[in-house]
Short mmCIF file of C-alpha atoms in Angstrom, two decimals:
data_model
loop_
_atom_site.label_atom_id
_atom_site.label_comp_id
_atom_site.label_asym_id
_atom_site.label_seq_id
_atom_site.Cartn_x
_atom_site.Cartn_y
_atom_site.Cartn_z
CA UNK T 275 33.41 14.70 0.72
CA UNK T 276 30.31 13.09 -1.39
CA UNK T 277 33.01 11.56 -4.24
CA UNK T 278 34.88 10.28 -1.72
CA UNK T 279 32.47 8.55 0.27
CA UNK T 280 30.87 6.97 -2.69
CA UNK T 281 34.26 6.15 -3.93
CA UNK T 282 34.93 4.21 -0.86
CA UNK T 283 31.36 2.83 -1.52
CA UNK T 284 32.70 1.95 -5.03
CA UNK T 285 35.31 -0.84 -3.14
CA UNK T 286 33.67 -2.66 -0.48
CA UNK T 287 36.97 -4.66 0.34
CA UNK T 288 38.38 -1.43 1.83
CA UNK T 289 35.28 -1.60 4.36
CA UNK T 290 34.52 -5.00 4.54
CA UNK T 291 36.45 -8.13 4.27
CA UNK T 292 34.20 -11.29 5.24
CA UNK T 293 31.15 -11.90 3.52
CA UNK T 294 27.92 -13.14 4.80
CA UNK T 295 25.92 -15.47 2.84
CA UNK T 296 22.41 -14.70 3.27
CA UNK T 297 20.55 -17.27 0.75
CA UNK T 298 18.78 -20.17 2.67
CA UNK T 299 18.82 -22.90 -0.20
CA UNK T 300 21.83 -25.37 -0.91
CA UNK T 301 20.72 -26.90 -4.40
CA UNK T 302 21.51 -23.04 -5.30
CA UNK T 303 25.45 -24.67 -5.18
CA UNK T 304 24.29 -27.02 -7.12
CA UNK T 305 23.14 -25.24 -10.19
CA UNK T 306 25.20 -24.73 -13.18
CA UNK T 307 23.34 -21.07 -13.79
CA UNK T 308 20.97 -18.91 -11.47
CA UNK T 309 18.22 -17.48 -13.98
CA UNK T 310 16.54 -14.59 -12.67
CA UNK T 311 13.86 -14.62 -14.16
CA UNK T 312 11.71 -11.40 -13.73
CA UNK T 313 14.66 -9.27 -12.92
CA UNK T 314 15.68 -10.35 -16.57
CA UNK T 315 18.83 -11.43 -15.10
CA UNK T 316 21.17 -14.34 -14.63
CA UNK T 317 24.79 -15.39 -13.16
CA UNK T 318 25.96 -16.19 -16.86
CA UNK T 319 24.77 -13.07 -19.14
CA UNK T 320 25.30 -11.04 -16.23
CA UNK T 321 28.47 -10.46 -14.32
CA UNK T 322 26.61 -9.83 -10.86
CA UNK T 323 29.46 -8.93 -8.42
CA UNK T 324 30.73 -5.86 -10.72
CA UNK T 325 27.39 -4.67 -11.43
CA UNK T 326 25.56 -4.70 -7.81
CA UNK T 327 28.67 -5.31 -5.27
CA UNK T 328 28.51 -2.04 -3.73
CA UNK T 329 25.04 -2.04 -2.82
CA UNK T 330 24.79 -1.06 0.67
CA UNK T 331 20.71 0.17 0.64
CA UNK T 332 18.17 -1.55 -0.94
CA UNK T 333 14.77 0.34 -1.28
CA UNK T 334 11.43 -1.11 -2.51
CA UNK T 335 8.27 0.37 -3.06
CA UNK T 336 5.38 -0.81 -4.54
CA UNK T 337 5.00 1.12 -7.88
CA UNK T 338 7.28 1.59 -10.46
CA UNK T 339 6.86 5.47 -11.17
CA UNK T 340 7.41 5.84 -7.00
CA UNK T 341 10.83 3.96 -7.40
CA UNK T 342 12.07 5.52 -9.91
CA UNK T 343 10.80 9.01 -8.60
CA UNK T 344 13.00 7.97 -5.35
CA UNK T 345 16.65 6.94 -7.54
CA UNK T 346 16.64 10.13 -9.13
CA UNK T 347 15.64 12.11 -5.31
CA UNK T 348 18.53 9.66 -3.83
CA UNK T 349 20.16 10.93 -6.57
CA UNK T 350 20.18 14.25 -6.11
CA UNK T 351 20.44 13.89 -2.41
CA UNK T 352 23.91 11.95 -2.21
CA UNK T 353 25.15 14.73 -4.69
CA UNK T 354 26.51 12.11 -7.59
CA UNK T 355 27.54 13.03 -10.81
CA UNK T 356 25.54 13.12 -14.21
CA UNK T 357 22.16 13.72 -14.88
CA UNK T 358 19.34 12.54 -12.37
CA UNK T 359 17.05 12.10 -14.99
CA UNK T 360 18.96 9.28 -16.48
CA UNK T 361 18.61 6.78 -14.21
CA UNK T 362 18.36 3.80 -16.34
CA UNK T 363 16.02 0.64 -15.51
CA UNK T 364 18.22 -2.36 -14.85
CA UNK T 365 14.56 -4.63 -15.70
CA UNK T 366 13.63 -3.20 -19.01
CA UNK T 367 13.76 -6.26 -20.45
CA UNK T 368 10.83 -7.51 -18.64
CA UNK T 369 7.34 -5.53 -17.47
CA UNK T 370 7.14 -7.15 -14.42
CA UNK T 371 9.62 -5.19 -11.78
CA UNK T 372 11.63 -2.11 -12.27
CA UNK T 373 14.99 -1.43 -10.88
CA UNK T 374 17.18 1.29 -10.74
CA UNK T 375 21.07 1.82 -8.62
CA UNK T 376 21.91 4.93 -7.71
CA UNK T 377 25.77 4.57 -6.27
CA UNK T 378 25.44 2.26 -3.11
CA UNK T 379 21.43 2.24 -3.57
CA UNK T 380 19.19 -0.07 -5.30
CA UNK T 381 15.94 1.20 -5.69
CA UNK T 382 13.08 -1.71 -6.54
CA UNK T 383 9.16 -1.90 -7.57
CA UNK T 384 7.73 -4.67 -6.09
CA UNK T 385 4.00 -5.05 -7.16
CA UNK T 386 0.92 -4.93 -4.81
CA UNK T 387 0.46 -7.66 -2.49
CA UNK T 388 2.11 -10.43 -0.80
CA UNK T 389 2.67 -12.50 -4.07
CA UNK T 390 3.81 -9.82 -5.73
CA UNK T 391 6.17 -8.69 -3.20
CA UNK T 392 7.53 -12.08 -1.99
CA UNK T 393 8.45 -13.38 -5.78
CA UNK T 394 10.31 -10.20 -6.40
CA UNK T 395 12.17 -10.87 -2.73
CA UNK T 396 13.47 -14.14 -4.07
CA UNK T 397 15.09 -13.18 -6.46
CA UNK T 398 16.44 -9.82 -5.09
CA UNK T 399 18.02 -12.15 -1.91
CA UNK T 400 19.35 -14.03 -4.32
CA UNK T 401 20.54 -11.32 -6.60
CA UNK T 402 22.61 -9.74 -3.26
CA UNK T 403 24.09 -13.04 -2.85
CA UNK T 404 25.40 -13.77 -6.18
CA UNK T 405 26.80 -9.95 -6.18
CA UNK T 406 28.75 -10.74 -2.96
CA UNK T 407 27.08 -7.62 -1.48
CA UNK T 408 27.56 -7.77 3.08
CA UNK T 409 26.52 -5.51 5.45
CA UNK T 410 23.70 -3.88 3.53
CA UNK T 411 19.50 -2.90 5.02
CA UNK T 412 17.07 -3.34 3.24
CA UNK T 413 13.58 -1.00 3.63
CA UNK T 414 10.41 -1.24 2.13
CA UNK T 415 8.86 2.45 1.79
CA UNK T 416 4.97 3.11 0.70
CA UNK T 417 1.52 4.00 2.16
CA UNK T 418 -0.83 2.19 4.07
CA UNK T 419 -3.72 3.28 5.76
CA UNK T 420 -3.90 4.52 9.40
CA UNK T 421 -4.94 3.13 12.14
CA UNK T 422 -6.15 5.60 15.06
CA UNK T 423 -3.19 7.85 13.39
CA UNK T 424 -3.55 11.47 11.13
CA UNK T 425 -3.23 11.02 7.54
CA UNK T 426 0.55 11.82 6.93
CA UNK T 427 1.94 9.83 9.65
CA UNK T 428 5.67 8.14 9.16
CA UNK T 429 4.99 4.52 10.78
CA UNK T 430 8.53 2.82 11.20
CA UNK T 431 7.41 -0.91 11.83
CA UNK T 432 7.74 -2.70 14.90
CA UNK T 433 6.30 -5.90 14.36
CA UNK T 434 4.06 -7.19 11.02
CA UNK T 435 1.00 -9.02 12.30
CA UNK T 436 -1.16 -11.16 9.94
CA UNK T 437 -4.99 -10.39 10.36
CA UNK T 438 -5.33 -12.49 14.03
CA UNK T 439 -2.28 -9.75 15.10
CA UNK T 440 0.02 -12.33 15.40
CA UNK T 441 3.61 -11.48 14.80
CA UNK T 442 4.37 -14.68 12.16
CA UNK T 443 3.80 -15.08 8.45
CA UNK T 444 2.48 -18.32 7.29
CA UNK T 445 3.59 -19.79 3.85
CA UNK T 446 2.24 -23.51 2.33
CA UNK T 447 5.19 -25.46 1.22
CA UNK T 448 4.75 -28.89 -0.19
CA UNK T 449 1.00 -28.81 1.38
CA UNK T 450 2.23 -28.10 4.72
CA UNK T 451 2.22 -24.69 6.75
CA UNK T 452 5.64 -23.01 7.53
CA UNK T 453 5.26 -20.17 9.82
CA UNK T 454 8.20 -17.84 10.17
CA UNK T 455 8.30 -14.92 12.59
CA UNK T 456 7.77 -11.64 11.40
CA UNK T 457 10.47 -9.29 13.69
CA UNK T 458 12.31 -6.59 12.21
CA UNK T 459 15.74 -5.28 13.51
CA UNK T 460 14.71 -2.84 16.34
CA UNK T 461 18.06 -0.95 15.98
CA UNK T 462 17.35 0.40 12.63
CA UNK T 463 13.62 1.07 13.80
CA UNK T 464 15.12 3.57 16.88
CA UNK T 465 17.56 4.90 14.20
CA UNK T 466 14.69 6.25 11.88
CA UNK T 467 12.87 7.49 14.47
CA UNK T 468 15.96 9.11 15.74
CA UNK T 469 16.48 10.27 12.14
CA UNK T 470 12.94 11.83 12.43
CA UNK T 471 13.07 13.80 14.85
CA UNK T 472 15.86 15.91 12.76
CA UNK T 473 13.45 16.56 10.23
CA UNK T 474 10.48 19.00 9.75
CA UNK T 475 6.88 17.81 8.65
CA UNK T 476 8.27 13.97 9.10
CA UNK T 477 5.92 12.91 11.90
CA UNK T 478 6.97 9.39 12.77
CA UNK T 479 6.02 6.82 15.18
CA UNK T 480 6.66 3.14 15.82
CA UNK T 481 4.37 1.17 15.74
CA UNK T 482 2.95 -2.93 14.80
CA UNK T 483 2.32 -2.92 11.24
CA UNK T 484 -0.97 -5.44 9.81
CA UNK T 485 -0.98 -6.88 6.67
CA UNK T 486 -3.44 -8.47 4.53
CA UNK T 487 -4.18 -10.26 1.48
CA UNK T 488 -6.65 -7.86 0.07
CA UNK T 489 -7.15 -3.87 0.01
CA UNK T 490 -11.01 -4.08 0.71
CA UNK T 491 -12.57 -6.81 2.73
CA UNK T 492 -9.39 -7.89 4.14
CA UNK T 493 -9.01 -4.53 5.52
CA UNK T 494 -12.42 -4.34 7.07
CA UNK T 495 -13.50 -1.61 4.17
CA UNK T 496 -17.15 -1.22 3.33
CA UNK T 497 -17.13 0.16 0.12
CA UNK T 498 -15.71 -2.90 -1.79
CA UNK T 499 -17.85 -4.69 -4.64
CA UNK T 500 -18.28 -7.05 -1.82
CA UNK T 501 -19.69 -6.55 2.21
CA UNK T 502 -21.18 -8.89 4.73
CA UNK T 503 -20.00 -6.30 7.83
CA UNK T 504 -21.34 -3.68 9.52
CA UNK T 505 -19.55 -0.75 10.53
CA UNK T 506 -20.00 -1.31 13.70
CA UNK T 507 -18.04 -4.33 13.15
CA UNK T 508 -15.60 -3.00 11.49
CA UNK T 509 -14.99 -0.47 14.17
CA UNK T 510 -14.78 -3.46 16.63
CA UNK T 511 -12.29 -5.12 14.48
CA UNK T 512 -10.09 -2.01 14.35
CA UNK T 513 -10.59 -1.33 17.82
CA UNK T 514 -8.81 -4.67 18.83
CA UNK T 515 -5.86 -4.53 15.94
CA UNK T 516 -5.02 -0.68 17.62
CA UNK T 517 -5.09 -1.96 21.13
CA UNK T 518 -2.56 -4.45 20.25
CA UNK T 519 -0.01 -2.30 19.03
CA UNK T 520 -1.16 -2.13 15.39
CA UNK T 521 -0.79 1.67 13.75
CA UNK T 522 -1.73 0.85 10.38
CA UNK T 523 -2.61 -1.48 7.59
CA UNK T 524 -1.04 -2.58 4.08
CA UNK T 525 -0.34 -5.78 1.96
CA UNK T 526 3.45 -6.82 2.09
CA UNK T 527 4.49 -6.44 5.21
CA UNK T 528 4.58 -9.67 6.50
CA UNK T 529 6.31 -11.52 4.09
CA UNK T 530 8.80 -8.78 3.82
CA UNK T 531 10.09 -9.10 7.63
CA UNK T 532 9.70 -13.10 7.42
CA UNK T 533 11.70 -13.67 4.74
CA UNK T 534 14.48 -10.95 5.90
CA UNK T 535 14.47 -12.29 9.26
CA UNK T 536 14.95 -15.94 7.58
CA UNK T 537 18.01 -14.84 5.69
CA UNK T 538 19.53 -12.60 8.20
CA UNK T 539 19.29 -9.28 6.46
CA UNK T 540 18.63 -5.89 8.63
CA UNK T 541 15.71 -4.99 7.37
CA UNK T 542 12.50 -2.16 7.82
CA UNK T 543 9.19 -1.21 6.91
CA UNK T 544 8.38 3.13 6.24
CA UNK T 545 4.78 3.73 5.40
CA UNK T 546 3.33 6.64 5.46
CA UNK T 547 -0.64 6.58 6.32
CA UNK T 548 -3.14 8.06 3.64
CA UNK T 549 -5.96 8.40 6.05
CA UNK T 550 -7.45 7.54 9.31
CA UNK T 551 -9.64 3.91 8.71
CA UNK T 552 -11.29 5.13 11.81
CA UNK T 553 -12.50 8.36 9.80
CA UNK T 554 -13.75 6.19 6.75
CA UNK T 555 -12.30 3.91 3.43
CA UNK T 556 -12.14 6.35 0.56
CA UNK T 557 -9.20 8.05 0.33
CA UNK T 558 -10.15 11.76 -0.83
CA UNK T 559 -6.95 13.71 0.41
CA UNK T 560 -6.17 16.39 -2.77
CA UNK T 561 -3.46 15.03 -5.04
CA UNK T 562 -0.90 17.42 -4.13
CA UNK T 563 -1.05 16.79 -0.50
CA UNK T 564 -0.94 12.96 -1.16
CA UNK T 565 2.11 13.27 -3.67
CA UNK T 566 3.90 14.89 -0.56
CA UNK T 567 2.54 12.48 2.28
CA UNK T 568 3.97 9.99 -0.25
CA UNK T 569 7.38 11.75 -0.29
CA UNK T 570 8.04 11.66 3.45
CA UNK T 571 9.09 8.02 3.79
CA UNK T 572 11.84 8.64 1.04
CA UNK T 573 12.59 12.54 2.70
CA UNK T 574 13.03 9.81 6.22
CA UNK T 575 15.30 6.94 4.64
CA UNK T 576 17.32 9.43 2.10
CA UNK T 577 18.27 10.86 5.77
CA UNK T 578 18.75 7.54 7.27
CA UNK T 579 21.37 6.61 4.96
CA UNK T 580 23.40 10.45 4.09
CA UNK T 581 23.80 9.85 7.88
CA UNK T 582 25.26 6.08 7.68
CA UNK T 583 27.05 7.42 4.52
CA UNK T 584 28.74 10.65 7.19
CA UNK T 585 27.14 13.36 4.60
CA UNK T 586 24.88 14.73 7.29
CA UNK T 587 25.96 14.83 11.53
#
């Protein structure tokens, strides 16, 4: 049944026949060649279409080890032939992202932070248009610390909220503030929750997701090289982000769910949380239990997509 699916998977004109353009730029119609640059890719050495257009998942994480770790789990999971440890990197040619497909999966590093994350989007949006790809979702999976929640908790994102908990990302273009909202589709969201509750040790909630530009002051943490906070202010601070909705904190959120929402693409956020910031900053969880809070976000969206693929009820 596997084969066949991913066979299917192999011709997207059998499931699909008008494509969607998702790109939001028109001098790209103009332009002769599209270089990718840190993909170490480009619409002339590269024939696009043939390589990526059956992608129907798209996965990205930030470190490259984690990414690669998930292609040869997806691997495994949608039963495909050959060996799972030779899943090649499609980026070799350049230390700046990794990539890896996996039949109708691309699985992505994208860096730490919002820079990081949103230069790597560009071109990935712009990859899945030259390839003709339609109809595929696109998740971000990774860790992010709690907010009033145990360390080990699934949260599926509602909403990314800058550091005011507003639900808009705000990006200088030209020297002049463009602010995009920050929504993700809320069909997937009920789906992986749904998907959660058919799985053991997968505790999952929905929840508003914060991001910020840094991993220590940003986040209210006082063990940074730098502090000008109490703790009781930074108990105040987190106070107010949970009773607005927010369930935990990380760096790439927000430009993630902007820029999918700007392009239509179905998009979602899967973090696990590493610790309660309500319980303290260091994160001293044993490295085997972390290695497997890590591995529930994949264990959730490998799910997700056997059961839009009709390999599990």
């Amino acid at each position: 049944m596997c084969s066949l699916l991913c066979q299917c998977f192999y011709r997207p004109e059998v499931l699909f026949k008008n494509p969607q353009i998702h790109v939001k730029n028109p001098h790209l119609d103009t332009m002769e060649e599209d270089i990718l640059y840190h993909f170490n890719l480009g619409t002339k050495t590269h024939n696009l279409p043939e390589m990526f257009g059956d992608v129907k998942f798209v996965c990205v994480g930030g470190s490259a080890n984690r990414m690669k770790s998930f292609a040869q789990f997806i691997h495994q999971e949608l039963a495909l032939p050959g060996n799972m440890d030779n899943v090649t990197d499609i980026c070799e040619g350049t230390d700046r992202y990794s990539m890896y497909k996996v039949g109708p999966v691309l699985s992505i590093s994208h860096g730490m932070g919002v820079p990081s994350i949103s230069i790597m989007l560009h071109e990935l949006i712009k990859l899945l248009h030259h390839a003709r790809c339609i109809d595929f979702i696109l998740f971000r999976i990774g860790t992010s610390g709690g907010v009033g929640l145990e360390a080990g908790t699934v949260v599926v994102t509602d909403k990314a909220v800058d550091c005011f908990f507003r639900a808009q990302f705000e990006q200088v273009v030209l020297g002049k503030v463009v602010t995009r909202s920050t929504e993700l589709d809320v069909g997937v969201s009920k789906e992986l929750l749904q998907c959660s509750s058919e799985l053991d040790d997968v505790p999952t909630v929905i929840g508003n997701t914060m991001c910020t530009s840094d991993f220590y002051e940003g986040q209210g943490r006082l063990d940074g090289a730098l502090c000008s906070f109490s703790t009781e202010d930074k108990r105040e601070y987190l106070r107010k982000a949970y009773n607005t909705g927010v369930r935990n904190i990380e760096m790439e959120s927000t430009v993630f769910a902007a820029m999918c929402r700007a392009c239509a693409i179905k998009a979602a956020v899967v973090c696990v949380t590493l610790l309660n910031r309500f319980d303290g900053d260091q994160i001293s969880t044993p490295h085997d239990v972390l290695v497997e809070y890590q591995q529930r976000p994949q264990v959730l969206v490998a799910h997700f997509i056997k059961k839009r693929l009709g390999l599990v009820v």
